[in-house]
mmCIF file of C-alpha atoms in Angstrom:
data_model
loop_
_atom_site.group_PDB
_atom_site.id
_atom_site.type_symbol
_atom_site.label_atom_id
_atom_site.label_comp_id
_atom_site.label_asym_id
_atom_site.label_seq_id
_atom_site.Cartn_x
_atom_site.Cartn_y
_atom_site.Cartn_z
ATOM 1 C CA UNK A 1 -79.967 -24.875 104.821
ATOM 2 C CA UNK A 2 -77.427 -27.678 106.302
ATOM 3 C CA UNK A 3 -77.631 -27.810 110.167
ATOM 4 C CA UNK A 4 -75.219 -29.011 112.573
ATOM 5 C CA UNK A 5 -77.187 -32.055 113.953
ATOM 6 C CA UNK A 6 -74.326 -34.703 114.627
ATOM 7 C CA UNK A 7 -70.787 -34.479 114.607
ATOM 8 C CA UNK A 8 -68.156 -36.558 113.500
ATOM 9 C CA UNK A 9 -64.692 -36.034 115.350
ATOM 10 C CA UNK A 10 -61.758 -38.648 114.256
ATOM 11 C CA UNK A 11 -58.967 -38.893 116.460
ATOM 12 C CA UNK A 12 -55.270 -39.999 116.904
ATOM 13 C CA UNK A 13 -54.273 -39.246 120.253
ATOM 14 C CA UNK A 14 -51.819 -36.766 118.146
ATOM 15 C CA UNK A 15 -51.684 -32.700 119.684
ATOM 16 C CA UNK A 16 -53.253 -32.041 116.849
ATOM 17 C CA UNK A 17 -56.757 -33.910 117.382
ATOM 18 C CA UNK A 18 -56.784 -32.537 120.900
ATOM 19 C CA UNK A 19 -57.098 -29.619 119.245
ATOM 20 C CA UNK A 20 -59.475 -30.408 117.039
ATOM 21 C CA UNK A 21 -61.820 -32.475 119.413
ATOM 22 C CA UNK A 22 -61.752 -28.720 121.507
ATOM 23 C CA UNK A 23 -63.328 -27.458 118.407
ATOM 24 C CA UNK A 24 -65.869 -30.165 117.819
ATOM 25 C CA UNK A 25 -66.865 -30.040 121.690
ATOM 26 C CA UNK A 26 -67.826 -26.100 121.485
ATOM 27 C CA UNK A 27 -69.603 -26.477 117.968
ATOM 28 C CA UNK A 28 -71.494 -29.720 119.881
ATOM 29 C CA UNK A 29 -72.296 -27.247 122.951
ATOM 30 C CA UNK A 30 -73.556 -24.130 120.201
ATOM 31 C CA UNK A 31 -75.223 -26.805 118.307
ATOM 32 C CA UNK A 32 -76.895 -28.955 121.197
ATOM 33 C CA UNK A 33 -75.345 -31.915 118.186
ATOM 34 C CA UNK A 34 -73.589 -34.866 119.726
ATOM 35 C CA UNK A 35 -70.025 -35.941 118.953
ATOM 36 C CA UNK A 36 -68.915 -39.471 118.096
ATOM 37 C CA UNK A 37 -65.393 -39.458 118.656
ATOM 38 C CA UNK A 38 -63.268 -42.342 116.763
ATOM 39 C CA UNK A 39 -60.303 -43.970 116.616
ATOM 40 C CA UNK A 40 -59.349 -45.986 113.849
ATOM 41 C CA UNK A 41 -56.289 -48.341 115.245
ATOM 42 C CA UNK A 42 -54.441 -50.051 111.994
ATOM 43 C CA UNK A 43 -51.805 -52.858 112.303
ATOM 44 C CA UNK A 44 -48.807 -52.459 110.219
ATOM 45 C CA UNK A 45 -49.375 -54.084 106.717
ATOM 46 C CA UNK A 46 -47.917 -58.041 107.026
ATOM 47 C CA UNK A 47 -49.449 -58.450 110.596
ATOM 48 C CA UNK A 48 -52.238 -61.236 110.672
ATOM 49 C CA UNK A 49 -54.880 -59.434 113.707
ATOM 50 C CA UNK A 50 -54.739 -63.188 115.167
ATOM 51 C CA UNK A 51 -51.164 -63.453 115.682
ATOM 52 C CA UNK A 52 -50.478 -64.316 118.941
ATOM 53 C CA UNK A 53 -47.992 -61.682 121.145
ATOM 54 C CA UNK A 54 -46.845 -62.003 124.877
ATOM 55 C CA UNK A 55 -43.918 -60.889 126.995
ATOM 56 C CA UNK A 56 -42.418 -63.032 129.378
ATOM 57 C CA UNK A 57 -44.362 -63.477 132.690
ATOM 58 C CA UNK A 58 -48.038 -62.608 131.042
ATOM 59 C CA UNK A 59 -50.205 -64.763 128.571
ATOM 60 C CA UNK A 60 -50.373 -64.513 124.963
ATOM 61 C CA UNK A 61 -52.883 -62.412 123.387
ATOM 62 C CA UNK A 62 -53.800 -61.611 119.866
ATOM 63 C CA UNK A 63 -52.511 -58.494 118.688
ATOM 64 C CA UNK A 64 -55.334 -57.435 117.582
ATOM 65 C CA UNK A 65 -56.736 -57.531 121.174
ATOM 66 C CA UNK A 66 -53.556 -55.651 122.842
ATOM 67 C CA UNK A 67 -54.568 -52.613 119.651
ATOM 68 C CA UNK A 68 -57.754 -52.528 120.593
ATOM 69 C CA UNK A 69 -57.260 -52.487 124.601
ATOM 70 C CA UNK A 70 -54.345 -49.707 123.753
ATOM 71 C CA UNK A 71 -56.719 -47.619 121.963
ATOM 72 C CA UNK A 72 -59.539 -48.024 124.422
ATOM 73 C CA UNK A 73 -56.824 -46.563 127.020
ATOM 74 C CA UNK A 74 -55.923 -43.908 125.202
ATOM 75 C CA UNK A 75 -59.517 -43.256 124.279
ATOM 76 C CA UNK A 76 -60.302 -43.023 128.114
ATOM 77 C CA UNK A 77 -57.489 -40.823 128.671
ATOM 78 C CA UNK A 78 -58.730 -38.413 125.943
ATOM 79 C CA UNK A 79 -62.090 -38.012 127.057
ATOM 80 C CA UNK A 80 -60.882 -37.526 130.497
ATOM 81 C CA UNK A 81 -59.700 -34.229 129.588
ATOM 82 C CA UNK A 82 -63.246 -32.682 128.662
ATOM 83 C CA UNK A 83 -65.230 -30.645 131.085
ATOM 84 C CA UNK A 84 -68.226 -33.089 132.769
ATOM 85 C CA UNK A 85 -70.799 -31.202 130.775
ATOM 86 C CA UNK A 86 -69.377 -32.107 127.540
ATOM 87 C CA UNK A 87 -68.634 -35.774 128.230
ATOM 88 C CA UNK A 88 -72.601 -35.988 128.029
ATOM 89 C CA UNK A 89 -72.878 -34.943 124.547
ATOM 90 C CA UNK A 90 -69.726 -37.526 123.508
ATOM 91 C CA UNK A 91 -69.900 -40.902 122.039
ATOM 92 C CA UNK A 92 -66.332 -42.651 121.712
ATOM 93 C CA UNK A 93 -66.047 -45.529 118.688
ATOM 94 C CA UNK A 94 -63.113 -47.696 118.511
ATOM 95 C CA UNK A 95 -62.475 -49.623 115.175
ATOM 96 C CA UNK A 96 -59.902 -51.108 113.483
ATOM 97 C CA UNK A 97 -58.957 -51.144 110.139
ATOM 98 C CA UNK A 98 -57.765 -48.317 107.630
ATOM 99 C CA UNK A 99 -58.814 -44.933 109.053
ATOM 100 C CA UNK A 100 -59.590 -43.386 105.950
ATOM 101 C CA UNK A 101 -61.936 -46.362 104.969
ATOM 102 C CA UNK A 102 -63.634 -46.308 108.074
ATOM 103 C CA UNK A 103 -64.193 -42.509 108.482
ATOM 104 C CA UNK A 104 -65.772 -42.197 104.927
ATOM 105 C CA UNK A 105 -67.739 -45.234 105.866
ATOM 106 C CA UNK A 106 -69.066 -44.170 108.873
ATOM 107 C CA UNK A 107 -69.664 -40.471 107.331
ATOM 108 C CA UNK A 108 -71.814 -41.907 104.255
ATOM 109 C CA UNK A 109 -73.810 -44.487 106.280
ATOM 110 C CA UNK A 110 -74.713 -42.243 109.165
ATOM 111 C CA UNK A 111 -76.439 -38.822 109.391
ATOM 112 C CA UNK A 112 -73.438 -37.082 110.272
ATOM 113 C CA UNK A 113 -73.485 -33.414 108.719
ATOM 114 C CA UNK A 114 -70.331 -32.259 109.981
ATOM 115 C CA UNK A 115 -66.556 -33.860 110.494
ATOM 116 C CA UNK A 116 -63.744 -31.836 112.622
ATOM 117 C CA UNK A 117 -60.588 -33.483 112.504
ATOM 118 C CA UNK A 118 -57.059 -32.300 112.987
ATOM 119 C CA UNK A 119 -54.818 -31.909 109.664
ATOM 120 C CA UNK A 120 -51.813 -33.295 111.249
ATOM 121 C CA UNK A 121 -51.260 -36.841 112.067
ATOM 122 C CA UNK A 122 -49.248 -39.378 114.237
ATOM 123 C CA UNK A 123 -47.567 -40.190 111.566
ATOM 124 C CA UNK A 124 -46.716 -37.009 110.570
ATOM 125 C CA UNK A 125 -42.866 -36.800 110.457
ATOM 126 C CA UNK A 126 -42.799 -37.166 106.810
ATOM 127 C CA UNK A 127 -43.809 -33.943 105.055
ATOM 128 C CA UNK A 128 -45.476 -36.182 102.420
ATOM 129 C CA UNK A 129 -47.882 -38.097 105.004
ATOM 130 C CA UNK A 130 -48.531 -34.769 106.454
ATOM 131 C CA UNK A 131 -52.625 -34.287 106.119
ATOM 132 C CA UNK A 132 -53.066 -37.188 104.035
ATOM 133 C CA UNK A 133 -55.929 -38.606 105.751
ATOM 134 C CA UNK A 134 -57.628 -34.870 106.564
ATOM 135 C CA UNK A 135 -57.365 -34.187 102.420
ATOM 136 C CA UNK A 136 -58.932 -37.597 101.083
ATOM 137 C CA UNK A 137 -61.854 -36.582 104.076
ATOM 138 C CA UNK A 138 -62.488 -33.340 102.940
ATOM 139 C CA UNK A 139 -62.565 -34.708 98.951
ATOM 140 C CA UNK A 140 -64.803 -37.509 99.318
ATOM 141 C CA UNK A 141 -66.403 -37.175 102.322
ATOM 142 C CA UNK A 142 -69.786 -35.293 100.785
ATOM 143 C CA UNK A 143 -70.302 -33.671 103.906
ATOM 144 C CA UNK A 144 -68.892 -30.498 105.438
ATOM 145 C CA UNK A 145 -65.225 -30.648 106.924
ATOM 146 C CA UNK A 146 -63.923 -28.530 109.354
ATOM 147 C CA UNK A 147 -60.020 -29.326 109.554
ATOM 148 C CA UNK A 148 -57.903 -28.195 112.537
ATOM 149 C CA UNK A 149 -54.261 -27.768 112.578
ATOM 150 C CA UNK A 150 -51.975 -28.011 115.236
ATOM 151 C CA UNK A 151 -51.762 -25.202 117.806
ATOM 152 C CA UNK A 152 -49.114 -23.255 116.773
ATOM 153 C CA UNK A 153 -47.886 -19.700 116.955
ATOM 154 C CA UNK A 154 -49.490 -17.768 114.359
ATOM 155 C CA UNK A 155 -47.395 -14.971 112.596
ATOM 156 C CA UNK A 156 -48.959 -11.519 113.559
ATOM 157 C CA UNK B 1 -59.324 -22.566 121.499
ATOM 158 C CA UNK B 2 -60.684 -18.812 119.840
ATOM 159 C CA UNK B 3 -63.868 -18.697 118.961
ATOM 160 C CA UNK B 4 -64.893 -18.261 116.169
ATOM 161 C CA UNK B 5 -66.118 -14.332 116.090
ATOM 162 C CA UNK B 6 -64.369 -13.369 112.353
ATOM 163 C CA UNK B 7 -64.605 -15.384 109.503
ATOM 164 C CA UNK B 8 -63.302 -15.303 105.940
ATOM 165 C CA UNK B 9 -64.789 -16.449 103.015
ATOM 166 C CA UNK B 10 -63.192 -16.894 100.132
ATOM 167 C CA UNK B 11 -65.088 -17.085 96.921
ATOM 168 C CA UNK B 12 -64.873 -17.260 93.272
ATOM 169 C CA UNK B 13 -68.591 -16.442 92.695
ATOM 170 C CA UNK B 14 -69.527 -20.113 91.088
ATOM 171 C CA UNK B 15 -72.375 -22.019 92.736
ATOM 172 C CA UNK B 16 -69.997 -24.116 95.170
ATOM 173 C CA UNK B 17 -69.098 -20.910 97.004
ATOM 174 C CA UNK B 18 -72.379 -19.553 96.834
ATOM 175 C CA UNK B 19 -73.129 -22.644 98.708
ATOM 176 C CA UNK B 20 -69.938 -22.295 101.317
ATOM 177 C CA UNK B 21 -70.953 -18.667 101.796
ATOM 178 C CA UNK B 22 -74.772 -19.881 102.885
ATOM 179 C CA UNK B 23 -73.248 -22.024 105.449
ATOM 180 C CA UNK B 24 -71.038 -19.768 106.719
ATOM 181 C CA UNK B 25 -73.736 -17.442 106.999
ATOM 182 C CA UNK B 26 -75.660 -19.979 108.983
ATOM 183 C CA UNK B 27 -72.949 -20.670 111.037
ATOM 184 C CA UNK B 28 -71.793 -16.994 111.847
ATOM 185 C CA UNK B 29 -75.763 -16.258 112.704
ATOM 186 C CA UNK B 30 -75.787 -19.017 115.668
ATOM 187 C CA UNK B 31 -71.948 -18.043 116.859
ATOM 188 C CA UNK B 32 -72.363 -14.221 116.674
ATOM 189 C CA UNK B 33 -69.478 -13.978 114.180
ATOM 190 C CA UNK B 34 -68.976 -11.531 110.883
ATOM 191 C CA UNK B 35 -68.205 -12.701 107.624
ATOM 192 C CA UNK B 36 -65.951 -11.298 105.534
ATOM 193 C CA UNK B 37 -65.734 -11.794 102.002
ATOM 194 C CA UNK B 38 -62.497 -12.133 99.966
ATOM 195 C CA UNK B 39 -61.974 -13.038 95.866
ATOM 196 C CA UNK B 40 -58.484 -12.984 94.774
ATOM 197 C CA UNK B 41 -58.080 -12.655 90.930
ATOM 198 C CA UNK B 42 -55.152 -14.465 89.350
ATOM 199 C CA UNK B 43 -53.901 -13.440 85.456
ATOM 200 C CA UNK B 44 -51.847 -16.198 84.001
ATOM 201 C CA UNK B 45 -48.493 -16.358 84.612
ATOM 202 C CA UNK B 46 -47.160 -16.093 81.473
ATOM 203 C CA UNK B 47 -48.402 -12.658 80.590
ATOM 204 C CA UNK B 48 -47.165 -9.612 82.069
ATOM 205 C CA UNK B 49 -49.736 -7.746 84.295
ATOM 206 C CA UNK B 50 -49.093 -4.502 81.958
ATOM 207 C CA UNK B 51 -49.826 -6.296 78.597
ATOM 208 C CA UNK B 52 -52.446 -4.561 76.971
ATOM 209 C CA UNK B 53 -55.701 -5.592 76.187
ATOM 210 C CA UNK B 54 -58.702 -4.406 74.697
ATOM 211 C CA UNK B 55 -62.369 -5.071 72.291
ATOM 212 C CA UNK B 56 -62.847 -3.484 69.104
ATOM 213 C CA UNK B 57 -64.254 -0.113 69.992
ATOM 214 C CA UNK B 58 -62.746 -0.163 73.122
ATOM 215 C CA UNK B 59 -59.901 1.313 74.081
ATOM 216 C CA UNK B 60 -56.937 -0.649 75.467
ATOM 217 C CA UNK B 61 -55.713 -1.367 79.030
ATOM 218 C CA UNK B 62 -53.277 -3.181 80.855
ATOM 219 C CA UNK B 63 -54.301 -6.703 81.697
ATOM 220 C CA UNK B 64 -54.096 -6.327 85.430
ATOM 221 C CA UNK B 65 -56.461 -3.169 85.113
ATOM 222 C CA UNK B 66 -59.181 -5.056 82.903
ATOM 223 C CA UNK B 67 -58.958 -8.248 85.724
ATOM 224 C CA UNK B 68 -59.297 -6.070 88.698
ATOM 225 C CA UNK B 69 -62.483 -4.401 87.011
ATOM 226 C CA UNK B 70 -63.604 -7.475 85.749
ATOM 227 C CA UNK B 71 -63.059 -8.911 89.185
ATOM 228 C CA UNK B 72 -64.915 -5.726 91.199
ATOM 229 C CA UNK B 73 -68.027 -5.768 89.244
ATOM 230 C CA UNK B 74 -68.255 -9.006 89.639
ATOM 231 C CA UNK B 75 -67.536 -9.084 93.291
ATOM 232 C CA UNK B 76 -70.194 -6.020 93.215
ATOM 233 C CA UNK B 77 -72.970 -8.542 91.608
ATOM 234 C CA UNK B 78 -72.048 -11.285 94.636
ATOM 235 C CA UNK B 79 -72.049 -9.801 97.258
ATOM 236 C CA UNK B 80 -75.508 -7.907 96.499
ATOM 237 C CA UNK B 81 -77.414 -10.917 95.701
ATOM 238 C CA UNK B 82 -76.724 -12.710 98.926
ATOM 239 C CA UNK B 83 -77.203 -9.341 100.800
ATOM 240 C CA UNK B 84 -80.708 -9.524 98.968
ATOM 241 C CA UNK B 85 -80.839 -13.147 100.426
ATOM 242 C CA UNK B 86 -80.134 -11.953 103.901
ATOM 243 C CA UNK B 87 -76.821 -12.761 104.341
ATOM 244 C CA UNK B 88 -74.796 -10.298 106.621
ATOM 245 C CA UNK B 89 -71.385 -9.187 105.232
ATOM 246 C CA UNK B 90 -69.390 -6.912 106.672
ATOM 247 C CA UNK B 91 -66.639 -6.705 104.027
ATOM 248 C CA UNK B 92 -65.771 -7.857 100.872
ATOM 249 C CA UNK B 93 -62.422 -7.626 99.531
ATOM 250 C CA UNK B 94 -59.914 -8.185 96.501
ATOM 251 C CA UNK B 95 -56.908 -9.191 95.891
ATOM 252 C CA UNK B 96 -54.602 -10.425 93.229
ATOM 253 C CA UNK B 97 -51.946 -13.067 93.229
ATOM 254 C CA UNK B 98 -51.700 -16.912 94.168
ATOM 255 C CA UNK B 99 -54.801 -17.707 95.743
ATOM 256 C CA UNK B 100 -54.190 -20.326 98.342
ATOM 257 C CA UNK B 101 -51.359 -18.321 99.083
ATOM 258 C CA UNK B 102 -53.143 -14.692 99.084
ATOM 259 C CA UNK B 103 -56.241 -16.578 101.165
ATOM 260 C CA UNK B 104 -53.343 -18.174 103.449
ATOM 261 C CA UNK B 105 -51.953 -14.784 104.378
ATOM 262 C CA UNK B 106 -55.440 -12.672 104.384
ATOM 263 C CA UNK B 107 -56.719 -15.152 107.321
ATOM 264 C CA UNK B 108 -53.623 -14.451 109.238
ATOM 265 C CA UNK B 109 -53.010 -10.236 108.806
ATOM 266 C CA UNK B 110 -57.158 -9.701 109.156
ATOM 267 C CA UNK B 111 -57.067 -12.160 112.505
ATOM 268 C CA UNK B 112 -59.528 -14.837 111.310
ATOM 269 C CA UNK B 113 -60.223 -16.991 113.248
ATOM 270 C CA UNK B 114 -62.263 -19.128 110.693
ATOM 271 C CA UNK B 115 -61.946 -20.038 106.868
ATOM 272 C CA UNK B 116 -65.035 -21.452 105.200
ATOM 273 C CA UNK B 117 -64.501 -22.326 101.496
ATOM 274 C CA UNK B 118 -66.152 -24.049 98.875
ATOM 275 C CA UNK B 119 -64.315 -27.834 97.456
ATOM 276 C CA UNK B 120 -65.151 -27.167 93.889
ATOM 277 C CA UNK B 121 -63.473 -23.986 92.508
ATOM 278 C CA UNK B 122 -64.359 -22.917 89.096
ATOM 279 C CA UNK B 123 -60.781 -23.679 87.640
ATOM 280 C CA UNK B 124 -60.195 -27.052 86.938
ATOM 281 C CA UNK B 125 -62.473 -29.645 84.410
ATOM 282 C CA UNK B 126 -62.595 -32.259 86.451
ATOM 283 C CA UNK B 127 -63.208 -33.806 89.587
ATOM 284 C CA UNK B 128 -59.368 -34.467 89.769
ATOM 285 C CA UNK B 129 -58.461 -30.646 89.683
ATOM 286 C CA UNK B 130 -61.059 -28.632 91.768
ATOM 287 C CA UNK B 131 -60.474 -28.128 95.325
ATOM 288 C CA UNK B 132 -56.774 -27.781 94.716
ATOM 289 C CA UNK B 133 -57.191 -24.194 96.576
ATOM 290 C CA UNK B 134 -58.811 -25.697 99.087
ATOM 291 C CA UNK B 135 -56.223 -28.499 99.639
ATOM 292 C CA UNK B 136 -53.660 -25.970 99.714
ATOM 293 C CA UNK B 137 -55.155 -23.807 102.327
ATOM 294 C CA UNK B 138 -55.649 -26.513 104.586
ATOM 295 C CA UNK B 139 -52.454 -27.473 104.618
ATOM 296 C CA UNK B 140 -50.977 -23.970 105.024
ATOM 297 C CA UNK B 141 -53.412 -21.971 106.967
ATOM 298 C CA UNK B 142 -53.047 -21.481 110.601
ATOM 299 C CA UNK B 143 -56.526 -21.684 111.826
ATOM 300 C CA UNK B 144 -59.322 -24.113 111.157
ATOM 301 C CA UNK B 145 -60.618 -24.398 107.648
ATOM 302 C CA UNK B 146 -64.359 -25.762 107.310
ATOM 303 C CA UNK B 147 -64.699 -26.653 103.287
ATOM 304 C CA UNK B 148 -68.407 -27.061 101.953
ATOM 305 C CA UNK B 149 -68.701 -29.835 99.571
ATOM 306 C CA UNK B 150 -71.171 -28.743 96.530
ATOM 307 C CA UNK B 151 -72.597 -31.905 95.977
ATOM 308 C CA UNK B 152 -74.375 -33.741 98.226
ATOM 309 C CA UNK B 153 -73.629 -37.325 98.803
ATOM 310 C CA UNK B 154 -75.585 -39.935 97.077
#
């Protein structure tokens, strides 16, 4: 029988991986299994991670640097929201790179045995980006996948 | 958040959701939840649902008839071998139609709060094909979906 020993919990910042980290903490707490929470920050296509970036009146920095510092932030700002108890069971991981890479990456070459992640992305305006990360996971992750959508009204 | 207290589990009665059913079980034992069972039969669209059919020596019936008794004994045969196994199930249901769809709308008129599903169905050759009812629930359904991969990772 597969346990629940240590979960995997990708984020974007979206509504929709609020949600879903919610659902990883209370399987963690059920579980006693720690959550690594990660972000996966990505630079658009054509952007060399050393260019240098700076607005007038502050010094230049890679952009690299100001995506990782950005997602650090936002990282903080996530975890802030979990009750004191849970932030004791919580990892966060920043990396860069393609998410969808890293999360199957990090899911083969760790004991993970579970991922929760939210179906919906950032990028989700497009009906045809809609889930497209959350449906490669759940095909080639090998490992149990519990997806999350976003909280919405559910017909009754 | 709901807990999760009722879950569904769809299955086709192959090995991969023998597999999703075991970990729901395990999961609904440590969370206090009930597992329900649900198998939705689908006849091909391109034959009417009253064709008949029949075996030599047997007499005819209608296609949808022969599916939904083909589908109950069957569902009969599952659902007593994991209750032998010790697996818990309060219900176990059929249905016919399209079954993303007919799983879709079964989570959300029983008040699921939980799908657990197999990747691998049993239609499909390949690797390409199977999980395509999976796919399509997560997209559509409105509360979490947990899908059990049946093979483990190398």
């Amino acid at each position: 029988m597969r346990r629940i020993t240590r979960i995997l919990a990708p984020v974007d910042f979206s509504e929709c991986s609020r949600a879903s980290l919610e659902h990883a903490v209370a399987l963690s707490e059920r579980f006693s299994a720690p959550v690594d929470v990660l972000h996966v920050w990505e630079l658009p296509n054509n952007v060399r991670p050393d260019l240098m970036v700076w607005i007038e009146g502050s010094d230049a920095k890679q952009v690299s640097q100001i995506a990782s510092d950005d997602a650090a932030k936002q990282m903080d700002a996530l975890l802030a929201t979990l009750p004191p108890d849970a932030r004791t069971r919580v990892t966060a991981r920043l990396e860069g790179g393609d998410p969808i890479e890293a999360i199957l990456r990090i899911a083969h070459d760790e004991p993970f045995d579970l991922i929760v992640m939210g179906t919906h992305g950032r990028r989700g305006l497009s009906h045809l980006l809609i889930g497209s990360v959350a449906e490669k996971v759940v095909r080639q992750a090998g490992i149990p996948v519990l997806t999350v959508r976003a909280p919405v009204e559910r017909p009754r | 958040m709901r807990e999760f207290r009722k879950i569904l589990v769809p299955v086709d009665f192959s090995e991969s959701s023998r597999l999703a059913l075991d970990y729901a079980a395990h999961l609904a034992g440590e969370l206090g939840a009930s597992l329900h069972l649900l198998h939705v039969w689908e006849i091909p669209p391109y034959i009417p649902p009253e064709a008949m059919v029949g075996v030599p020596g047997q007499s005819a019936q209608t296609l949808s008839h022969t599916a939904q008794a083909h589908a109950e004994h069957q569902m009969k045969d599952f659902s007593e071998q994991v209750r032998q196994a010790g697996v818990q199930i309060a219900d176990a249901r059929l249905e016919s139609g399209d079954a993303a769809r007919t799983i879709v709308d079964a989570a959300d008129s029983g008040g699921f709060d939980l799908i657990v599903m197999g990747t691998h169905g049993r239609t499909g050759l390949g690797h390409l094909l199977m999980g395509s009812v999976a796919e399509k629930v997560i997209r559509r359904a409105h509360v979490p979906v947990l899908t059990v991969p049946s093979r483990k990772r190398d």
